[in-house]
Amino acid sequence: MSASPAQLSLRRPDDWHVHLRDGALLQAVLPSTAAQFGRAIVMPNLSPPITTVAAALAYRQRILAALPDGSGFTPLLTAYLTDTIDPAELERGFAEGVFAACKLYPANATTNSAAGVSDLAKLSAVFETLERIGMPLLIHGEVTDAEIDIFDREAVFIERQLEPLLRRHPGLKVVLEHITTAEAAAFVAGSGANLAATITPHHLHINRNALFRGGLRPDMYCLPVAKREQHRLALRAAAISGNPRFFLGTDSAPHPRHAKEAACGCAGIFNAPYAIESYALAFEQEGALDRLEAFASEFGPRFYGLPLNEERITLVRESVSVPPRLHLNDAAGEAVELVPFHAGELLPWRLA
Ligand code: DOR
Ligand code: ZN
């Protein structure tokens, strides 16, 4: 491949971590994800969270009903772990092809995580089941103790929770979601075949300075929060490394503009509309465009044991101007105002 090709053909990518929301917002944001990705692992942190097979089936129906006509997009649903979740329900949902994975939110770590897990020790029966049936466990890897500095919460989680968990359950298949630190990248790279990580586009582009550039920037706030520059560089190195245990997961997490630009603004970056363009820019800046396809379209399905997409997409080397705001129609035909990641910037690749 030449250093700067005029176009780039990729196997259609999948998004291994996305928030599609529900109701009006689902209708507004789903087309962005469905236009780019073949499949997506859909987060269960709705209100109330998805904890049963019946709730997941109903949510899947709502997603399918909200898809644009002719879309071939497939949502892969997840179960939200609570302290009291029944392992038999998880096993049944996995066997029936309803649940693709389980999601572990430490209680109160992030948006709609109040019903999350208060103590990993309480879930040993669940972890034994997941280990036995090969059902992936997706982890939001942050401790929640108020005494731990927010910028240290991922590294401390790895040391205090993840490492002991993997020691207790060596057969557990785990995805450490949206990693943000050099410590996480090194831990995953140094682990065995059962541990993988997703990397978001925003954590490849911003460091924590972005939150404070010229004033407070709520659109750059997400959890885990962006860290120092050295960590962003470590994530870029991991993403382009060719290690199949690092793959694409956008963590696109839309909140209407009024909910972001508030006294207590919500965490989450809406990157779905230009996600593949954003990854392409990061890989190009690293001189690694030839590694984008494996990261975006091959390593994820291989880890999940799913077939690769057969369809292809084309990225054209033409600049795209990302609007400062998007007005997307919800189910009732009302416009929801959202600020996309890269708002107001020019990106050099356009999805044809
Ligand atoms: O920034 C985030 N937003 N991080 C999460 O873990 C949850 C997400 C959301 O649901 O808004
Ligand atoms: Zn997320």
Short mmCIF file of N, CA and C in Angstrom, two decimals, residues 172-262:
data_model
loop_
_atom_site.label_atom_id
_atom_site.label_comp_id
_atom_site.label_asym_id
_atom_site.label_seq_id
_atom_site.Cartn_x
_atom_site.Cartn_y
_atom_site.Cartn_z
N LEU A 172 -11.59 -17.34 32.23
CA LEU A 172 -12.56 -16.29 31.89
C LEU A 172 -12.08 -15.49 30.69
N LYS A 173 -13.02 -15.28 29.75
CA LYS A 173 -12.71 -14.51 28.54
C LYS A 173 -13.15 -13.07 28.81
N VAL A 174 -12.19 -12.15 28.85
CA VAL A 174 -12.48 -10.79 29.32
C VAL A 174 -12.09 -9.75 28.28
N VAL A 175 -12.96 -8.74 28.11
CA VAL A 175 -12.58 -7.55 27.35
C VAL A 175 -12.55 -6.38 28.32
N LEU A 176 -11.37 -5.79 28.48
CA LEU A 176 -11.24 -4.57 29.27
C LEU A 176 -11.62 -3.44 28.32
N GLU A 177 -12.76 -2.80 28.62
CA GLU A 177 -13.34 -1.87 27.66
C GLU A 177 -12.67 -0.50 27.73
N HIS A 178 -12.70 0.17 26.58
CA HIS A 178 -12.24 1.57 26.46
C HIS A 178 -11.03 1.89 27.32
N ILE A 179 -9.92 1.23 27.05
CA ILE A 179 -8.74 1.47 27.90
C ILE A 179 -8.19 2.88 27.65
N THR A 180 -7.64 3.45 28.73
CA THR A 180 -7.19 4.85 28.66
C THR A 180 -5.77 5.05 29.18
N THR A 181 -5.11 4.00 29.60
CA THR A 181 -3.80 4.20 30.23
C THR A 181 -2.72 3.28 29.63
N ALA A 182 -1.48 3.71 29.81
CA ALA A 182 -0.34 2.87 29.44
C ALA A 182 -0.34 1.59 30.28
N GLU A 183 -0.78 1.70 31.53
CA GLU A 183 -0.83 0.52 32.41
C GLU A 183 -1.79 -0.52 31.83
N ALA A 184 -2.94 -0.08 31.36
CA ALA A 184 -3.92 -1.03 30.80
C ALA A 184 -3.37 -1.67 29.53
N ALA A 185 -2.77 -0.85 28.67
CA ALA A 185 -2.22 -1.40 27.41
C ALA A 185 -1.15 -2.44 27.72
N ALA A 186 -0.28 -2.13 28.68
CA ALA A 186 0.80 -3.06 29.01
C ALA A 186 0.24 -4.32 29.65
N PHE A 187 -0.77 -4.17 30.51
CA PHE A 187 -1.34 -5.34 31.19
C PHE A 187 -1.97 -6.29 30.16
N VAL A 188 -2.71 -5.72 29.22
CA VAL A 188 -3.36 -6.56 28.20
C VAL A 188 -2.30 -7.21 27.31
N ALA A 189 -1.33 -6.42 26.87
CA ALA A 189 -0.28 -6.97 25.99
C ALA A 189 0.47 -8.11 26.69
N GLY A 190 0.62 -8.00 28.01
CA GLY A 190 1.38 -9.01 28.75
C GLY A 190 0.53 -10.18 29.22
N SER A 191 -0.77 -10.18 28.91
CA SER A 191 -1.64 -11.27 29.35
C SER A 191 -1.81 -12.29 28.24
N GLY A 192 -2.57 -13.33 28.56
CA GLY A 192 -2.75 -14.42 27.60
C GLY A 192 -3.90 -14.17 26.63
N ALA A 193 -4.24 -15.20 25.90
CA ALA A 193 -5.22 -15.11 24.81
C ALA A 193 -6.62 -14.75 25.29
N ASN A 194 -6.91 -14.90 26.61
CA ASN A 194 -8.26 -14.67 27.12
C ASN A 194 -8.57 -13.22 27.42
N LEU A 195 -7.57 -12.35 27.37
CA LEU A 195 -7.82 -10.94 27.72
C LEU A 195 -7.57 -10.04 26.53
N ALA A 196 -8.59 -9.24 26.18
CA ALA A 196 -8.48 -8.28 25.09
C ALA A 196 -8.92 -6.91 25.60
N ALA A 197 -8.78 -5.90 24.75
CA ALA A 197 -9.21 -4.54 25.12
C ALA A 197 -9.77 -3.84 23.89
N THR A 198 -10.77 -2.99 24.13
CA THR A 198 -11.23 -2.09 23.07
C THR A 198 -10.59 -0.72 23.28
N ILE A 199 -10.43 -0.01 22.16
CA ILE A 199 -9.85 1.34 22.20
C ILE A 199 -10.77 2.27 21.42
N THR A 200 -11.11 3.41 22.02
CA THR A 200 -12.05 4.35 21.39
C THR A 200 -11.29 5.30 20.47
N PRO A 201 -12.01 5.93 19.52
CA PRO A 201 -11.33 6.96 18.71
C PRO A 201 -10.92 8.16 19.55
N HIS A 202 -11.78 8.55 20.49
CA HIS A 202 -11.44 9.78 21.23
C HIS A 202 -10.20 9.62 22.08
N HIS A 203 -10.01 8.42 22.66
CA HIS A 203 -8.79 8.26 23.47
C HIS A 203 -7.53 8.17 22.61
N LEU A 204 -7.70 7.97 21.30
CA LEU A 204 -6.53 8.04 20.40
C LEU A 204 -6.22 9.48 20.01
N HIS A 205 -7.20 10.38 20.18
CA HIS A 205 -7.00 11.76 19.70
C HIS A 205 -6.82 12.79 20.81
N ILE A 206 -7.44 12.57 21.94
CA ILE A 206 -7.36 13.64 22.96
C ILE A 206 -6.64 13.16 24.21
N ASN A 207 -5.99 14.11 24.87
CA ASN A 207 -5.52 13.86 26.23
C ASN A 207 -6.32 14.76 27.15
N ARG A 208 -5.99 14.77 28.43
CA ARG A 208 -6.85 15.48 29.38
C ARG A 208 -6.83 16.99 29.20
N ASN A 209 -5.83 17.52 28.49
CA ASN A 209 -5.83 18.96 28.22
C ASN A 209 -7.08 19.38 27.45
N ALA A 210 -7.61 18.45 26.63
CA ALA A 210 -8.77 18.78 25.79
C ALA A 210 -9.99 19.20 26.62
N LEU A 211 -10.03 18.72 27.87
CA LEU A 211 -11.16 19.05 28.74
C LEU A 211 -11.15 20.51 29.18
N PHE A 212 -9.98 21.13 29.09
CA PHE A 212 -9.81 22.47 29.68
C PHE A 212 -9.28 23.48 28.68
N ARG A 213 -9.34 23.18 27.39
CA ARG A 213 -8.73 24.07 26.38
C ARG A 213 -9.54 25.36 26.24
N GLY A 214 -9.02 26.43 26.82
CA GLY A 214 -9.67 27.74 26.74
C GLY A 214 -10.93 27.86 27.60
N GLY A 215 -11.20 26.87 28.40
CA GLY A 215 -12.42 26.86 29.22
C GLY A 215 -12.87 25.41 29.40
N LEU A 216 -13.93 25.22 30.13
CA LEU A 216 -14.37 23.85 30.40
C LEU A 216 -15.11 23.28 29.18
N ARG A 217 -14.70 22.09 28.73
CA ARG A 217 -15.21 21.50 27.49
C ARG A 217 -16.00 20.22 27.77
N PRO A 218 -17.29 20.33 28.06
CA PRO A 218 -18.07 19.14 28.41
C PRO A 218 -18.09 18.08 27.31
N ASP A 219 -17.91 18.50 26.06
CA ASP A 219 -17.96 17.50 24.98
C ASP A 219 -16.76 16.58 24.96
N MET A 220 -15.75 16.91 25.72
CA MET A 220 -14.57 16.06 25.80
C MET A 220 -14.59 15.19 27.06
N TYR A 221 -15.69 15.27 27.80
CA TYR A 221 -15.78 14.52 29.07
C TYR A 221 -16.44 13.16 28.84
N CYS A 222 -15.73 12.13 29.21
CA CYS A 222 -16.26 10.77 29.16
C CYS A 222 -15.61 10.00 30.30
N LEU A 223 -16.10 8.79 30.51
CA LEU A 223 -15.49 7.93 31.52
C LEU A 223 -15.12 6.60 30.89
N PRO A 224 -13.94 6.06 31.14
CA PRO A 224 -12.88 6.69 31.91
C PRO A 224 -12.40 7.98 31.23
N VAL A 225 -12.09 8.97 32.05
CA VAL A 225 -11.69 10.28 31.54
C VAL A 225 -10.35 10.16 30.80
N ALA A 226 -10.15 11.02 29.80
CA ALA A 226 -8.87 11.02 29.07
C ALA A 226 -7.73 11.33 30.05
N LYS A 227 -6.58 10.73 29.79
CA LYS A 227 -5.43 10.87 30.69
C LYS A 227 -4.36 11.75 30.05
N ARG A 228 -3.14 11.70 30.65
CA ARG A 228 -2.01 12.47 30.13
C ARG A 228 -1.60 12.01 28.73
N GLU A 229 -0.81 12.87 28.06
CA GLU A 229 -0.33 12.58 26.70
C GLU A 229 0.40 11.23 26.60
N GLN A 230 1.20 10.90 27.59
CA GLN A 230 1.96 9.64 27.50
C GLN A 230 1.01 8.44 27.36
N HIS A 231 -0.16 8.55 27.96
CA HIS A 231 -1.13 7.46 27.88
C HIS A 231 -1.77 7.39 26.49
N ARG A 232 -2.11 8.57 25.95
CA ARG A 232 -2.66 8.59 24.59
C ARG A 232 -1.67 7.94 23.62
N LEU A 233 -0.40 8.25 23.77
CA LEU A 233 0.61 7.68 22.87
C LEU A 233 0.71 6.16 23.06
N ALA A 234 0.58 5.71 24.30
CA ALA A 234 0.62 4.25 24.55
C ALA A 234 -0.58 3.56 23.91
N LEU A 235 -1.73 4.23 23.92
CA LEU A 235 -2.93 3.64 23.30
C LEU A 235 -2.77 3.57 21.79
N ARG A 236 -2.18 4.62 21.21
CA ARG A 236 -1.92 4.60 19.75
C ARG A 236 -0.97 3.45 19.41
N ALA A 237 0.05 3.28 20.22
CA ALA A 237 1.01 2.19 19.96
C ALA A 237 0.30 0.84 20.04
N ALA A 238 -0.58 0.68 21.02
CA ALA A 238 -1.31 -0.59 21.16
C ALA A 238 -2.23 -0.81 19.96
N ALA A 239 -2.95 0.24 19.55
CA ALA A 239 -3.92 0.11 18.45
C ALA A 239 -3.24 -0.31 17.15
N ILE A 240 -2.07 0.23 16.88
CA ILE A 240 -1.40 -0.07 15.61
C ILE A 240 -0.42 -1.23 15.72
N SER A 241 -0.36 -1.86 16.91
CA SER A 241 0.68 -2.88 17.15
C SER A 241 0.47 -4.14 16.34
N GLY A 242 -0.76 -4.38 15.89
CA GLY A 242 -1.03 -5.64 15.20
C GLY A 242 -1.33 -6.77 16.18
N ASN A 243 -1.30 -6.47 17.47
CA ASN A 243 -1.70 -7.47 18.47
C ASN A 243 -3.22 -7.65 18.35
N PRO A 244 -3.68 -8.88 18.08
CA PRO A 244 -5.11 -9.10 17.82
C PRO A 244 -5.99 -8.91 19.06
N ARG A 245 -5.39 -8.68 20.20
CA ARG A 245 -6.18 -8.48 21.40
C ARG A 245 -6.48 -7.00 21.69
N PHE A 246 -6.15 -6.14 20.72
CA PHE A 246 -6.60 -4.74 20.78
C PHE A 246 -7.49 -4.51 19.56
N PHE A 247 -8.74 -4.12 19.80
CA PHE A 247 -9.61 -3.89 18.65
C PHE A 247 -10.58 -2.74 18.87
N LEU A 248 -11.33 -2.43 17.83
CA LEU A 248 -12.19 -1.24 17.78
C LEU A 248 -13.42 -1.38 18.68
N GLY A 249 -13.64 -0.34 19.47
CA GLY A 249 -14.87 -0.20 20.25
C GLY A 249 -15.03 1.29 20.50
N THR A 250 -16.07 1.90 19.89
CA THR A 250 -16.11 3.37 19.92
C THR A 250 -16.46 3.95 21.28
N ASP A 251 -17.26 3.20 22.07
CA ASP A 251 -17.89 3.77 23.27
C ASP A 251 -18.63 5.05 22.93
N SER A 252 -19.19 5.11 21.73
CA SER A 252 -20.02 6.27 21.40
C SER A 252 -21.15 6.34 22.43
N ALA A 253 -21.26 7.46 23.12
CA ALA A 253 -22.18 7.56 24.26
C ALA A 253 -22.90 8.91 24.20
N PRO A 254 -23.94 8.98 23.34
CA PRO A 254 -24.61 10.27 23.12
C PRO A 254 -25.44 10.72 24.31
N HIS A 255 -25.35 12.00 24.58
CA HIS A 255 -26.26 12.70 25.50
C HIS A 255 -26.67 13.97 24.77
N PRO A 256 -27.96 14.35 24.83
CA PRO A 256 -28.36 15.61 24.19
C PRO A 256 -27.51 16.77 24.71
N ARG A 257 -27.35 17.79 23.86
CA ARG A 257 -26.44 18.89 24.21
C ARG A 257 -26.77 19.51 25.56
N HIS A 258 -28.07 19.63 25.86
CA HIS A 258 -28.43 20.27 27.13
C HIS A 258 -27.98 19.44 28.33
N ALA A 259 -27.85 18.13 28.14
CA ALA A 259 -27.43 17.27 29.26
C ALA A 259 -25.90 17.26 29.42
N LYS A 260 -25.20 17.62 28.35
CA LYS A 260 -23.74 17.73 28.43
C LYS A 260 -23.35 19.10 28.98
N GLU A 261 -24.02 20.14 28.45
CA GLU A 261 -23.65 21.51 28.82
C GLU A 261 -24.52 21.95 29.99
N ALA A 262 -24.26 21.34 31.13
CA ALA A 262 -25.06 21.58 32.33
C ALA A 262 -24.13 21.69 33.52
#
